[in-house]
PDB file of C-alpha atoms in Angstrom:
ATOM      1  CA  UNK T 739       8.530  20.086  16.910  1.00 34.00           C
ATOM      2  CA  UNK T 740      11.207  21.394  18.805  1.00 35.00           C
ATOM      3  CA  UNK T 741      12.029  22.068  22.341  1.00 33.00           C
ATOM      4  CA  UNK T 742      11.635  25.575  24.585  1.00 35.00           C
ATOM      5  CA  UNK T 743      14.131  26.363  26.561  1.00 34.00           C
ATOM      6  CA  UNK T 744      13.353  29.353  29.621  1.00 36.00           C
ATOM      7  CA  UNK T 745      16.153  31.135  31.777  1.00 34.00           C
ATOM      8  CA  UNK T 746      14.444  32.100  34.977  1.00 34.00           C
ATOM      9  CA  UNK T 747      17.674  33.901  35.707  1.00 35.00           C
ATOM     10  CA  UNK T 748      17.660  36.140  32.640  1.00 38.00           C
ATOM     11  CA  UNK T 749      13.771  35.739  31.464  1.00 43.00           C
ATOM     12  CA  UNK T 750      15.030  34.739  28.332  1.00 46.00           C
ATOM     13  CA  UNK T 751      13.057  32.093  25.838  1.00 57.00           C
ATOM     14  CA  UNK T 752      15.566  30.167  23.477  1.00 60.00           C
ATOM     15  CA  UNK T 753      13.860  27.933  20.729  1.00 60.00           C
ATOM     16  CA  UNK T 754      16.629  25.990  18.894  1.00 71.00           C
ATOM     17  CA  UNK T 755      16.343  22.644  18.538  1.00 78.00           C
ATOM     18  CA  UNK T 756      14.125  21.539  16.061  1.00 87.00           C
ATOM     19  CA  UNK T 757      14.299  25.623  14.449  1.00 94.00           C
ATOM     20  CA  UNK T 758      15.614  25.394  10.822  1.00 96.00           C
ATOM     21  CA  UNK T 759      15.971  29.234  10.721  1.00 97.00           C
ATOM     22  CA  UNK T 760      18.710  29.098  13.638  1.00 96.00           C
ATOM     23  CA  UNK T 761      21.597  30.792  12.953  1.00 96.00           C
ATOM     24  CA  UNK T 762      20.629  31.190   9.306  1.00 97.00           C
ATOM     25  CA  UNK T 763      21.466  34.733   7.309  1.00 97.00           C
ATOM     26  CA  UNK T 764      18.788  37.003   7.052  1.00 98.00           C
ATOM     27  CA  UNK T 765      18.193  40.081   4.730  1.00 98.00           C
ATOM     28  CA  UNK T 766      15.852  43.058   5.404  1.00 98.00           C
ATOM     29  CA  UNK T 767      14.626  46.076   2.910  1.00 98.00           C
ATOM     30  CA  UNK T 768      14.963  48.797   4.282  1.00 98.00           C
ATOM     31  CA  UNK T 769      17.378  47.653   6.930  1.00 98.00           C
ATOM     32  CA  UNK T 770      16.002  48.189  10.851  1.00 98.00           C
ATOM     33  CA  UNK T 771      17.332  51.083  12.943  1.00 97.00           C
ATOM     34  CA  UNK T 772      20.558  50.675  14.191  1.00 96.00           C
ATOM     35  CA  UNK T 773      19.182  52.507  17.725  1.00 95.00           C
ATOM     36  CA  UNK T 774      18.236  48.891  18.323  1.00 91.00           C
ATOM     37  CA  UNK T 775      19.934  45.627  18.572  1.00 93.00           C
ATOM     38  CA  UNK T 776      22.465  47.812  16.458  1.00 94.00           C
ATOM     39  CA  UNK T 777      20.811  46.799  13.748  1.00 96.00           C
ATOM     40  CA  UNK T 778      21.678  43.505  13.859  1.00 96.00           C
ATOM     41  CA  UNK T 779      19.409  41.211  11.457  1.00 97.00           C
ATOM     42  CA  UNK T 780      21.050  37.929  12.749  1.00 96.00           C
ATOM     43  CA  UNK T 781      19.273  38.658  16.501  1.00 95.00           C
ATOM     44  CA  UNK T 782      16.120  37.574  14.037  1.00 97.00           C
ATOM     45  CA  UNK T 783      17.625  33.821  13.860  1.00 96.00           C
ATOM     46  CA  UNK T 784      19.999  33.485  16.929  1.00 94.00           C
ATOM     47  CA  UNK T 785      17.433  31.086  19.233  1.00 91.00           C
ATOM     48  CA  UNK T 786      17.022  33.997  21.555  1.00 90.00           C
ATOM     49  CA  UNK T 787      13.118  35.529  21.654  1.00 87.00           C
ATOM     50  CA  UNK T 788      12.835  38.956  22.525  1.00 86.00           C
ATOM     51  CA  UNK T 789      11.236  39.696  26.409  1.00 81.00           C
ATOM     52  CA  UNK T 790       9.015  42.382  26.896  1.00 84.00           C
ATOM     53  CA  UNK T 791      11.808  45.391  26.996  1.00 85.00           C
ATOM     54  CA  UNK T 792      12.327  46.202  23.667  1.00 89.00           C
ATOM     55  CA  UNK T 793      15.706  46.848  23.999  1.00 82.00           C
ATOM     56  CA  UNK T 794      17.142  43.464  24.447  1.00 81.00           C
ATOM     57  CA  UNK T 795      16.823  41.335  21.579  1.00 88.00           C
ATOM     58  CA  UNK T 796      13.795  43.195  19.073  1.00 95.00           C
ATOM     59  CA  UNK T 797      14.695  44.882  15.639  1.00 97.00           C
ATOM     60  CA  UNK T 798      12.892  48.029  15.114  1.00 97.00           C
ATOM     61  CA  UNK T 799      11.688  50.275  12.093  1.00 98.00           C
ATOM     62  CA  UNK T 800      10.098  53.803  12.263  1.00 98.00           C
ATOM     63  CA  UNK T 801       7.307  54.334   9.706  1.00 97.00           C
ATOM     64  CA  UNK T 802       7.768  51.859   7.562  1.00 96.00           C
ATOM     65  CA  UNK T 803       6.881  48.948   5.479  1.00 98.00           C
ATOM     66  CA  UNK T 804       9.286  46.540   5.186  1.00 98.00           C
ATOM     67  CA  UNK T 805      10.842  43.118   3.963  1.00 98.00           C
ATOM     68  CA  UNK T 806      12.730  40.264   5.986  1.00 98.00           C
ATOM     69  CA  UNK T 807      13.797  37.469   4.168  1.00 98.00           C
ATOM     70  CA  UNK T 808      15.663  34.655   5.681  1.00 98.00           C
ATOM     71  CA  UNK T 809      17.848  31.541   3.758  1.00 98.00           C
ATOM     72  CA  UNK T 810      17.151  28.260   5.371  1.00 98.00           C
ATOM     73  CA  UNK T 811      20.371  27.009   2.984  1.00 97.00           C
ATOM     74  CA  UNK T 812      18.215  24.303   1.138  1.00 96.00           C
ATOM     75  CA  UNK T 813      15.146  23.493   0.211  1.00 96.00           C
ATOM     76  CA  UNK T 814      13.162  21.132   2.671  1.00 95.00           C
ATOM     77  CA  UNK T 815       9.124  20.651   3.919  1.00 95.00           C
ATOM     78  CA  UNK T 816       8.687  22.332   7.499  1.00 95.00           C
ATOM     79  CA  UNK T 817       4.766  22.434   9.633  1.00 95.00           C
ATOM     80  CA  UNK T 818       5.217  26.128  10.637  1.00 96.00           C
ATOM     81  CA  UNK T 819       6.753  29.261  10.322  1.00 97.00           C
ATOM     82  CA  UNK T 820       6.555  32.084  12.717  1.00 97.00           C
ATOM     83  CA  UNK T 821       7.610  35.776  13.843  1.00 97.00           C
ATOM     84  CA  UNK T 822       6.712  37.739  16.846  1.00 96.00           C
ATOM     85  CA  UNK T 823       6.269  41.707  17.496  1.00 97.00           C
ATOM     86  CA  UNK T 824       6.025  43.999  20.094  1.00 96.00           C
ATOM     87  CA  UNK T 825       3.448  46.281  21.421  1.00 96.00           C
ATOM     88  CA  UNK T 826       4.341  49.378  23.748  1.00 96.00           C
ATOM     89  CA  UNK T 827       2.145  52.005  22.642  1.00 95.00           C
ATOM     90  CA  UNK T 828       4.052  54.258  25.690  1.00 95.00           C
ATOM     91  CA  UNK T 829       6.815  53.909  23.484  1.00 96.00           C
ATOM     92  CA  UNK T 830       5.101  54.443  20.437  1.00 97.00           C
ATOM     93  CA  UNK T 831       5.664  50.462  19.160  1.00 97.00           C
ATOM     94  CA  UNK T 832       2.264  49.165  17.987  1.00 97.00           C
ATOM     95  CA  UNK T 833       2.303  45.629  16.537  1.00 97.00           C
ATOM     96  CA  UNK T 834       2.355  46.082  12.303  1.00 98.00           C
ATOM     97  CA  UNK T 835      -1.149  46.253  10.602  1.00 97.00           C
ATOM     98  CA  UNK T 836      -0.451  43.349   8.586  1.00 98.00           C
ATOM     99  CA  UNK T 837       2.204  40.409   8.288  1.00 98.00           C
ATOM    100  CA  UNK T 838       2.342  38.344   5.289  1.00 98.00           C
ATOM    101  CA  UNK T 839       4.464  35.181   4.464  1.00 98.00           C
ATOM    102  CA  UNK T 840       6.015  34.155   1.314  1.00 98.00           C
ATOM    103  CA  UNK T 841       7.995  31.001   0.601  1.00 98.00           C
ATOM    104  CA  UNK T 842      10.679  30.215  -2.470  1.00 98.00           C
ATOM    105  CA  UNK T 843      12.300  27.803  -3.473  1.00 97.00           C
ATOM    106  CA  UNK T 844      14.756  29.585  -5.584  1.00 96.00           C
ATOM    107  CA  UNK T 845      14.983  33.296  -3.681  1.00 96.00           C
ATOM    108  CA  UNK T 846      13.082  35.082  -7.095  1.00 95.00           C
ATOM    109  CA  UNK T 847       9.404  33.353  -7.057  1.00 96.00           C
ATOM    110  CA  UNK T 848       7.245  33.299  -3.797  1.00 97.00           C
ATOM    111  CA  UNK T 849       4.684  32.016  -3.355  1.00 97.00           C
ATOM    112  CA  UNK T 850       2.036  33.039  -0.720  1.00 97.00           C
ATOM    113  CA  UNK T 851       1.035  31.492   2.248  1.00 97.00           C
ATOM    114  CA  UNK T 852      -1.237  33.923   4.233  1.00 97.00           C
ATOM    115  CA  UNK T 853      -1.607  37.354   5.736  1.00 98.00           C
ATOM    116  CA  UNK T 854      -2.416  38.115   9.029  1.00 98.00           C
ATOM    117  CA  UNK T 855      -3.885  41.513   9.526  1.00 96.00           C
ATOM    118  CA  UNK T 856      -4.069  43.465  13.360  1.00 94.00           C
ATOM    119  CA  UNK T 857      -7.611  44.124  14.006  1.00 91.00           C
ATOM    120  CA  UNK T 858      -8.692  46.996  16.016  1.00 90.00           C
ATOM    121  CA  UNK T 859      -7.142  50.456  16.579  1.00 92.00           C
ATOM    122  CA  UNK T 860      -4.629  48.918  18.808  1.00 94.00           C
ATOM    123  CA  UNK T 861      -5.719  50.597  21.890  1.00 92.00           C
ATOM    124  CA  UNK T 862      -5.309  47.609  24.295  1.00 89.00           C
ATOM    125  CA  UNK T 863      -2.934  44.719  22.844  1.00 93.00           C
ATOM    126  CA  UNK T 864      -1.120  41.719  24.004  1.00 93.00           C
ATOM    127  CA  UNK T 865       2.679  42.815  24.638  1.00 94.00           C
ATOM    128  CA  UNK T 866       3.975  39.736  22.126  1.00 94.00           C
ATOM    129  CA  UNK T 867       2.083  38.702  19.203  1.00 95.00           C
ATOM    130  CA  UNK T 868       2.771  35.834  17.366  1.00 96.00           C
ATOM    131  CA  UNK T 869       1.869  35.203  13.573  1.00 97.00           C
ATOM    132  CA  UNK T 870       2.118  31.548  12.678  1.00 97.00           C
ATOM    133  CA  UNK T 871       1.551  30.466   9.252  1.00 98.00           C
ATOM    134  CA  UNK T 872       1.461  26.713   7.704  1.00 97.00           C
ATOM    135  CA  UNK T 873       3.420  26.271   4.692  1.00 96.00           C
ATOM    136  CA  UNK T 874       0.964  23.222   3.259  1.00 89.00           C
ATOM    137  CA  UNK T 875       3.925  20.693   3.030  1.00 86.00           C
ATOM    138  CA  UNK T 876       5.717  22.366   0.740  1.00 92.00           C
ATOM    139  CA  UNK T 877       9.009  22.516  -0.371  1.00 96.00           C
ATOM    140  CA  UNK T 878      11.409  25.501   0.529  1.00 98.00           C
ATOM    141  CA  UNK T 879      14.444  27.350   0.860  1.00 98.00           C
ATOM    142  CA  UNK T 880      13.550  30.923   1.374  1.00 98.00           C
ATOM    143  CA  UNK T 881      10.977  32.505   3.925  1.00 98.00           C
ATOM    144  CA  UNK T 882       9.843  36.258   3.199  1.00 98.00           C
ATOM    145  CA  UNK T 883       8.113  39.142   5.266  1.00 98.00           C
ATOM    146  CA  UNK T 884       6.317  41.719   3.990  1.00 98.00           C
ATOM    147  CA  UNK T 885       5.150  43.678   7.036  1.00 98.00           C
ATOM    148  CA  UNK T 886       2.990  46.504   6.312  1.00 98.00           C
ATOM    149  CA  UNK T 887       3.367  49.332   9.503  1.00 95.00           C
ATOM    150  CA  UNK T 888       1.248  51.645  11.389  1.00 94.00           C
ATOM    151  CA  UNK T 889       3.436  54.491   9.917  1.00 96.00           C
ATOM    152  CA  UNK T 890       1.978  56.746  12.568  1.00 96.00           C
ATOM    153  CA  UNK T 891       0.618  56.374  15.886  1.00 97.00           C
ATOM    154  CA  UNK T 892      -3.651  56.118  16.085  1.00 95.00           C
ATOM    155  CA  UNK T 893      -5.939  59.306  16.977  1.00 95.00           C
ATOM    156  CA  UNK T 894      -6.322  57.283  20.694  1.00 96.00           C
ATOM    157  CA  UNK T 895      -2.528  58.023  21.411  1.00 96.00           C
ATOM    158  CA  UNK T 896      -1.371  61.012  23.326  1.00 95.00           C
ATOM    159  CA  UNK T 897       1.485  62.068  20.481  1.00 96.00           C
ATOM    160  CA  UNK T 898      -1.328  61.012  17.478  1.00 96.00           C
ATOM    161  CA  UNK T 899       0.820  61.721  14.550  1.00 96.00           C
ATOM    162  CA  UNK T 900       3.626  60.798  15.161  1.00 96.00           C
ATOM    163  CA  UNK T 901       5.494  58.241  13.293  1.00 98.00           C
ATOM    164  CA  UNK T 902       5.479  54.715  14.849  1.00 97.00           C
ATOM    165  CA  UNK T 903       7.386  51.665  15.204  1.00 98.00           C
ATOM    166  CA  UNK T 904       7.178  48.167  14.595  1.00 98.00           C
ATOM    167  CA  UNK T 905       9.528  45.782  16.403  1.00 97.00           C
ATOM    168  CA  UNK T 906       9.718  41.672  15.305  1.00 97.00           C
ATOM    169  CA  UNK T 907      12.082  39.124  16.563  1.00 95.00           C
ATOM    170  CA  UNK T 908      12.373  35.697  16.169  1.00 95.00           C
ATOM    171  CA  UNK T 909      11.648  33.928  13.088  1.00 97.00           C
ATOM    172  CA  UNK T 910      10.911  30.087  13.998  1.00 96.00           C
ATOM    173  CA  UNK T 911      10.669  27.479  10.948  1.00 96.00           C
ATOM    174  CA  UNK T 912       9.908  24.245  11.937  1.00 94.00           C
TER     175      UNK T 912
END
């Protein structure tokens, strides 16, 4: 296990040490908005974790499902892999109705580790939700996302209807 690191002065959680995914090249289909982070899939694996604003540091895609993958460079055994998401239903972010993990070792076979699914119609939620999965002691190179999304936002929300976001940051492999 790594160490956390905490900037009072800037509220901002790094988690490096110890992180095989740090610094390492990440793909996405479909690609995130460019309205945030510009777009920029290596915020996913720089050591920073996104605060509560989603506009420093979270990736976000509007009312969709979608794929992150992310090349650890060679195959090894880790004890956990992680991402977080958002919630800010004033904002129409909701955290994504389901997050499942895949690992490879060659990039074109994964094999599944576990979904997580959001219970709930999402009324009330924790602002950063973590979804932790235990790769078993195996072997691998590769570490996939399939994130299924809330597409639109719940009958509960003022602007019901209307398509919604999902925002992750983060991904921790250790």
């Amino acid at each position: 296990p790594g160490s956390y690191y905490k900037s009072t002065k800037h509220f901002i959680d790094m988690k490096i040490e110890g992180n095989s995914a740090f610094r390492k090249k990440v793909t996405a289909e479909p690609l995130p908005s460019k309205k945030y982070s510009n777009g920029d899939l290596s915020k996913l694996t720089n050591g920073v974790q996104g605060a509560s604003d989603y506009k420093v540091h979270w990736l976000g895609w509007e009312a969709k499902d979608f794929s992150v993958t992310v090349d650890l460079g060679e195959s090894q055994s880790h004890s956990k892999i992680a991402i977080n998401s958002l919630y800010d239903s004033k904002s129409w972010i909701l955290h994504p109705k389901k997050v499942t993990c895949f690992v490879s070792s060659t990039g074109k076979e994964f094999h599944k580790l576990n979904s997580i699914e959001v219970q709930g119609n999402q009324r009330k939620e924790e602002r950063i939700r973590t979804y932790q999965f235990d790769p078993q002691s195996r072997k691998f190179r590769y570490v996939k996302f399939d994130i299924k999304g809330t597409l639109s936002l719940p009958n509960w929300h003022t602007s019901a209807g209307g398509d919604s976001w999902i925002f992750i940051d983060e991904i921790i492999v250790e």
